[in-house]
Amino acid sequence: MPNKYKDHSKAAKDVSLGSTDSYKFTIKNNAADGTEVETSQEIKHAGSVLTKLSLKFKKCCGMRLESFETSSNGAVKGVVGYQGAAPGVDVSFGAERKESGANSVFVKGSYNQDLVNLNGSVDLLAKSLDVDAMVAYQAFLVGGKASLAQSDKSILQGFSGVVGFNWDAVNRATFEVNNEKKYSFATYVKPASDMQVSVMAGSQMAEKPAAIDVTLAGCFDLDNNGTSLTSTLNANARNLKDSVKFGLAYSQKLRSFAELTLSGEIELGGSNNTAFGAELNLGDL
């Protein structure tokens, strides 16, 4: 079965550094009834502190409370889901109060069966509709996404499409383009069991001159117990003098219940030349 449209390049994006602009502490627990409880506190270098609580409830057929999220900045989100409304069909509805921007009351539906993954979302307050679909056949995949809303100019707010190719089970390359003439390419390769490599590139052709952002990333397992080293290189191919960033992250499982990630980045040029962050995860990892 294909992934959701938003996840077509997830594997490539996951080869990345941890936080470089904050210190983050997270506790994860799985309750006896299958509920996943996650609390976190993030301290930004700029001085702000954000505390979050997330509850994800065990999936089961029929109606259930799906998730609940809240944070110290006033954001709140609750979702009720109905799984198995029909073969391959799940439905959910909920409400969200955002820190900034418009609040939302929404209804979502998804269909995932055989070759097709179809998703739709209606926002009752914004009077908008988002739909996306992915179709996979053998090693190939193709998908599209569209956003519609009431507007004085056009009901069609935006659209995009993606084509991709898989090989050797885990490797994937994708190419995406949208109505704003933004192009992006992503590839994920696992050349060995202890190595992951990704290449991502994007360009906004509507801008003159068009910037070409390129990111190379690699993750290398140092042992079989969760210790890894990740390196990244990011640059604008049209302005290498002031845009090159080199990053390095080290992750280690200190105990079965504790994992630490240290991330740093150096910018060659620009005003903010260095950045450093840390993440500590405790609980059911």
GROMACS .gro file of C-alpha atoms in nm:
model
  285
    1MET     CA    1   0.000   0.000   0.000
    2PRO     CA    2   0.129   0.353  -0.077
    3ASN     CA    3   0.212   0.615   0.185
    4LYS     CA    4   0.010   0.929   0.237
    5TYR     CA    5   0.099   1.214   0.002
    6LYS     CA    6   0.267   1.413   0.282
    7ASP     CA    7   0.499   1.117   0.355
    8HIS     CA    8   0.631   1.059   0.003
    9SER     CA    9   0.975   1.194   0.101
   10LYS     CA   10   0.963   1.120   0.475
   11ALA     CA   11   1.256   0.876   0.475
   12ALA     CA   12   1.486   1.134   0.312
   13LYS     CA   13   1.374   1.413   0.549
   14ASP     CA   14   1.425   1.191   0.856
   15VAL     CA   15   1.801   1.176   0.790
   16SER     CA   16   1.857   1.504   0.970
   17LEU     CA   17   1.999   1.675   1.276
   18GLY     CA   18   1.814   1.713   1.601
   19SER     CA   19   1.723   2.057   1.733
   20THR     CA   20   1.997   2.318   1.697
   21ASP     CA   21   1.804   2.616   1.838
   22SER     CA   22   1.680   2.474   2.169
   23TYR     CA   23   1.721   2.228   2.455
   24LYS     CA   24   1.436   1.975   2.465
   25PHE     CA   25   1.333   1.724   2.731
   26THR     CA   26   1.068   1.459   2.651
   27ILE     CA   27   0.904   1.181   2.854
   28LYS     CA   28   0.717   0.904   2.670
   29ASN     CA   29   0.502   0.639   2.838
   30ASN     CA   30   0.269   0.367   2.714
   31ALA     CA   31  -0.025   0.306   2.948
   32ALA     CA   32  -0.162  -0.042   3.012
   33ASP     CA   33  -0.460   0.027   2.782
   34GLY     CA   34  -0.228   0.120   2.493
   35THR     CA   35  -0.251   0.498   2.532
   36GLU     CA   36   0.069   0.680   2.433
   37VAL     CA   37   0.142   0.971   2.668
   38GLU     CA   38   0.410   1.223   2.577
   39THR     CA   39   0.512   1.536   2.767
   40SER     CA   40   0.788   1.770   2.659
   41GLN     CA   41   0.950   2.098   2.752
   42GLU     CA   42   1.154   2.298   2.503
   43ILE     CA   43   1.373   2.593   2.597
   44LYS     CA   44   1.460   2.809   2.297
   45HIS     CA   45   1.791   2.993   2.286
   46ALA     CA   46   1.587   3.310   2.237
   47GLY     CA   47   1.447   3.260   2.588
   48SER     CA   48   1.095   3.122   2.531
   49VAL     CA   49   0.978   2.801   2.701
   50LEU     CA   50   0.717   2.569   2.551
   51THR     CA   51   0.555   2.278   2.738
   52LYS     CA   52   0.341   2.021   2.552
   53LEU     CA   53   0.118   1.727   2.647
   54SER     CA   54   0.008   1.471   2.389
   55LEU     CA   55  -0.223   1.169   2.428
   56LYS     CA   56  -0.268   0.916   2.149
   57PHE     CA   57  -0.523   0.646   2.220
   58LYS     CA   58  -0.510   0.286   2.106
   59LYS     CA   59  -0.667   0.218   1.770
   60CYS     CA   60  -0.971  -0.007   1.763
   61CYS     CA   61  -1.272  -0.064   1.542
   62GLY     CA   62  -1.559   0.176   1.599
   63MET     CA   63  -1.568   0.524   1.749
   64ARG     CA   64  -1.302   0.632   1.997
   65LEU     CA   65  -1.113   0.934   2.123
   66GLU     CA   66  -0.814   0.938   1.887
   67SER     CA   67  -0.583   1.206   2.027
   68PHE     CA   68  -0.560   1.511   2.250
   69GLU     CA   69  -0.285   1.773   2.248
   70THR     CA   70  -0.230   2.090   2.447
   71SER     CA   71   0.060   2.326   2.508
   72SER     CA   72   0.154   2.621   2.725
   73ASN     CA   73   0.117   2.867   2.436
   74GLY     CA   74  -0.260   2.810   2.439
   75ALA     CA   75  -0.284   2.565   2.149
   76VAL     CA   76  -0.535   2.281   2.200
   77LYS     CA   77  -0.639   2.001   1.964
   78GLY     CA   78  -0.881   1.711   2.011
   79VAL     CA   79  -0.976   1.441   1.759
   80VAL     CA   80  -1.245   1.170   1.769
   81GLY     CA   81  -1.210   0.891   1.515
   82TYR     CA   82  -1.422   0.614   1.369
   83GLN     CA   83  -1.211   0.329   1.233
   84GLY     CA   84  -1.352   0.073   0.994
   85ALA     CA   85  -1.652   0.274   0.875
   86ALA     CA   86  -1.614   0.067   0.557
   87PRO     CA   87  -1.334  -0.159   0.427
   88GLY     CA   88  -1.024   0.058   0.423
   89VAL     CA   89  -1.214   0.370   0.533
   90ASP     CA   90  -1.143   0.574   0.848
   91VAL     CA   91  -1.323   0.894   0.951
   92SER     CA   92  -1.232   1.151   1.217
   93PHE     CA   93  -1.352   1.489   1.332
   94GLY     CA   94  -1.213   1.738   1.577
   95ALA     CA   95  -1.135   2.095   1.671
   96GLU     CA   96  -0.812   2.291   1.710
   97ARG     CA   97  -0.728   2.622   1.874
   98LYS     CA   98  -0.400   2.751   1.734
   99GLU     CA   99  -0.140   2.979   1.887
  100SER     CA  100  -0.160   3.199   1.579
  101GLY     CA  101  -0.382   3.195   1.275
  102ALA     CA  102  -0.743   3.082   1.238
  103ASN     CA  103  -0.894   2.816   1.463
  104SER     CA  104  -1.030   2.502   1.301
  105VAL     CA  105  -1.322   2.259   1.320
  106PHE     CA  106  -1.261   1.978   1.076
  107VAL     CA  107  -1.380   1.646   0.937
  108LYS     CA  108  -1.130   1.407   0.781
  109GLY     CA  109  -1.163   1.086   0.586
  110SER     CA  110  -0.913   0.839   0.447
  111TYR     CA  111  -0.924   0.538   0.217
  112ASN     CA  112  -0.626   0.302   0.201
  113GLN     CA  113  -0.672  -0.015   0.005
  114ASP     CA  114  -0.446  -0.204  -0.236
  115LEU     CA  115  -0.291   0.053  -0.474
  116VAL     CA  116  -0.457   0.373  -0.352
  117ASN     CA  117  -0.420   0.603  -0.051
  118LEU     CA  118  -0.683   0.879  -0.062
  119ASN     CA  119  -0.732   1.150   0.203
  120GLY     CA  120  -0.967   1.444   0.240
  121SER     CA  121  -1.020   1.716   0.500
  122VAL     CA  122  -1.297   1.975   0.532
  123ASP     CA  123  -1.247   2.278   0.759
  124LEU     CA  124  -1.592   2.404   0.857
  125LEU     CA  125  -1.471   2.741   0.988
  126ALA     CA  126  -1.236   2.823   0.700
  127LYS     CA  127  -1.480   2.671   0.448
  128SER     CA  128  -1.196   2.487   0.281
  129LEU     CA  129  -1.130   2.142   0.134
  130ASP     CA  130  -0.796   1.963   0.105
  131VAL     CA  131  -0.766   1.639  -0.091
  132ASP     CA  132  -0.468   1.424  -0.180
  133ALA     CA  133  -0.412   1.085  -0.339
  134MET     CA  134  -0.122   0.846  -0.392
  135VAL     CA  135  -0.125   0.555  -0.633
  136ALA     CA  136   0.146   0.289  -0.630
  137TYR     CA  137   0.205   0.015  -0.883
  138GLN     CA  138   0.504  -0.216  -0.852
  139ALA     CA  139   0.808   0.016  -0.816
  140PHE     CA  140   0.634   0.335  -0.930
  141LEU     CA  141   0.419   0.589  -0.749
  142VAL     CA  142   0.231   0.901  -0.854
  143GLY     CA  143   0.025   1.142  -0.647
  144GLY     CA  144  -0.146   1.477  -0.634
  145LYS     CA  145  -0.277   1.730  -0.384
  146ALA     CA  146  -0.523   2.019  -0.413
  147SER     CA  147  -0.658   2.285  -0.177
  148LEU     CA  148  -0.988   2.463  -0.234
  149ALA     CA  149  -1.153   2.746  -0.040
  150GLN     CA  150  -1.398   3.030  -0.084
  151SER     CA  151  -1.212   3.332  -0.220
  152ASP     CA  152  -1.269   3.645  -0.426
  153LYS     CA  153  -1.000   3.540  -0.673
  154SER     CA  154  -1.026   3.163  -0.722
  155ILE     CA  155  -1.173   2.864  -0.545
  156LEU     CA  156  -0.855   2.667  -0.623
  157GLN     CA  157  -0.593   2.780  -0.371
  158GLY     CA  158  -0.311   2.550  -0.471
  159PHE     CA  159  -0.213   2.215  -0.616
  160SER     CA  160   0.092   1.993  -0.649
  161GLY     CA  161   0.197   1.661  -0.795
  162VAL     CA  162   0.467   1.403  -0.733
  163VAL     CA  163   0.617   1.106  -0.916
  164GLY     CA  164   0.849   0.853  -0.756
  165PHE     CA  165   1.038   0.531  -0.799
  166ASN     CA  166   1.131   0.263  -0.544
  167TRP     CA  167   1.406   0.003  -0.567
  168ASP     CA  168   1.550  -0.263  -0.339
  169ALA     CA  169   1.253  -0.233  -0.100
  170VAL     CA  170   1.373   0.071   0.102
  171ASN     CA  171   1.530   0.308  -0.154
  172ARG     CA  172   1.320   0.585  -0.312
  173ALA     CA  173   1.353   0.889  -0.539
  174THR     CA  174   1.074   1.149  -0.582
  175PHE     CA  175   1.016   1.465  -0.784
  176GLU     CA  176   0.747   1.717  -0.684
  177VAL     CA  177   0.618   2.039  -0.843
  178ASN     CA  178   0.341   2.280  -0.738
  179ASN     CA  179   0.141   2.566  -0.887
  180GLU     CA  180   0.386   2.825  -0.750
  181LYS     CA  181   0.660   2.679  -0.972
  182LYS     CA  182   0.844   2.527  -0.679
  183TYR     CA  183   1.033   2.212  -0.768
  184SER     CA  184   1.179   1.963  -0.524
  185PHE     CA  185   1.374   1.641  -0.557
  186ALA     CA  186   1.444   1.389  -0.281
  187THR     CA  187   1.617   1.054  -0.277
  188TYR     CA  188   1.681   0.811   0.007
  189VAL     CA  189   1.932   0.527  -0.023
  190LYS     CA  190   2.041   0.263   0.226
  191PRO     CA  191   2.366   0.130   0.076
  192ALA     CA  192   2.439  -0.083   0.384
  193SER     CA  193   2.249  -0.201   0.692
  194ASP     CA  194   2.430   0.057   0.908
  195MET     CA  195   2.419   0.352   0.667
  196GLN     CA  196   2.150   0.590   0.536
  197VAL     CA  197   2.205   0.863   0.277
  198SER     CA  198   1.966   1.129   0.149
  199VAL     CA  199   1.989   1.404  -0.112
  200MET     CA  200   1.728   1.681  -0.134
  201ALA     CA  201   1.713   1.977  -0.369
  202GLY     CA  202   1.455   2.248  -0.423
  203SER     CA  203   1.409   2.562  -0.631
  204GLN     CA  204   1.151   2.842  -0.641
  205MET     CA  205   1.149   2.923  -1.013
  206ALA     CA  206   0.917   3.223  -0.963
  207GLU     CA  207   1.203   3.405  -0.786
  208LYS     CA  208   1.463   3.585  -0.995
  209PRO     CA  209   1.732   3.468  -0.968
  210ALA     CA  210   1.599   3.132  -0.856
  211ALA     CA  211   1.775   2.988  -0.552
  212ILE     CA  212   1.870   2.619  -0.564
  213ASP     CA  213   1.888   2.476  -0.213
  214VAL     CA  214   2.068   2.144  -0.182
  215THR     CA  215   2.097   1.925   0.129
  216LEU     CA  216   2.320   1.617   0.159
  217ALA     CA  217   2.279   1.403   0.472
  218GLY     CA  218   2.417   1.075   0.598
  219CYS     CA  219   2.347   0.869   0.910
  220PHE     CA  220   2.593   0.604   1.026
  221ASP     CA  221   2.521   0.349   1.300
  222LEU     CA  222   2.817   0.313   1.534
  223ASP     CA  223   2.682   0.003   1.711
  224ASN     CA  224   2.369  -0.212   1.732
  225ASN     CA  225   2.231  -0.031   2.037
  226GLY     CA  226   2.107   0.299   1.892
  227THR     CA  227   2.435   0.494   1.876
  228SER     CA  228   2.463   0.691   1.551
  229LEU     CA  229   2.639   0.984   1.389
  230THR     CA  230   2.456   1.210   1.142
  231SER     CA  231   2.621   1.469   0.920
  232THR     CA  232   2.455   1.726   0.692
  233LEU     CA  233   2.568   1.974   0.432
  234ASN     CA  234   2.328   2.246   0.315
  235ALA     CA  235   2.395   2.515   0.056
  236ASN     CA  236   2.243   2.740  -0.207
  237ALA     CA  237   2.409   2.623  -0.528
  238ARG     CA  238   2.390   2.979  -0.670
  239ASN     CA  239   2.561   3.140  -0.369
  240LEU     CA  240   2.809   2.900  -0.212
  241LYS     CA  241   3.011   3.182  -0.055
  242ASP     CA  242   2.753   3.282   0.208
  243SER     CA  243   2.515   2.985   0.229
  244VAL     CA  244   2.711   2.671   0.321
  245LYS     CA  245   2.608   2.505   0.649
  246PHE     CA  246   2.773   2.196   0.796
  247GLY     CA  247   2.598   2.003   1.072
  248LEU     CA  248   2.681   1.710   1.296
  249ALA     CA  249   2.460   1.514   1.539
  250TYR     CA  250   2.549   1.236   1.783
  251SER     CA  251   2.278   1.009   1.927
  252GLN     CA  252   2.324   0.748   2.197
  253LYS     CA  253   2.092   0.525   2.393
  254LEU     CA  254   2.221   0.579   2.746
  255ARG     CA  255   1.985   0.319   2.893
  256SER     CA  256   1.689   0.122   2.763
  257PHE     CA  257   1.473   0.415   2.879
  258ALA     CA  258   1.702   0.710   2.795
  259GLU     CA  259   1.827   0.852   2.466
  260LEU     CA  260   2.041   1.163   2.414
  261THR     CA  261   2.097   1.359   2.092
  262LEU     CA  262   2.349   1.643   2.062
  263SER     CA  263   2.336   1.855   1.744
  264GLY     CA  264   2.552   2.137   1.616
  265GLU     CA  265   2.573   2.341   1.297
  266ILE     CA  266   2.834   2.578   1.156
  267GLU     CA  267   2.747   2.837   0.892
  268LEU     CA  268   3.030   2.947   0.664
  269GLY     CA  269   2.936   3.310   0.622
  270GLY     CA  270   2.635   3.503   0.749
  271SER     CA  271   2.578   3.658   1.091
  272ASN     CA  272   2.479   3.346   1.289
  273ASN     CA  273   2.782   3.123   1.247
  274THR     CA  274   2.714   2.850   1.504
  275ALA     CA  275   2.415   2.675   1.657
  276PHE     CA  276   2.388   2.398   1.915
  277GLY     CA  277   2.103   2.204   2.074
  278ALA     CA  278   2.030   1.893   2.279
  279GLU     CA  279   1.740   1.650   2.317
  280LEU     CA  280   1.687   1.402   2.599
  281ASN     CA  281   1.413   1.140   2.563
  282LEU     CA  282   1.304   0.925   2.857
  283GLY     CA  283   1.048   0.646   2.895
  284ASP     CA  284   0.921   0.388   2.647
  285LEU     CA  285   1.152   0.448   2.351
   0.00000   0.00000   0.00000
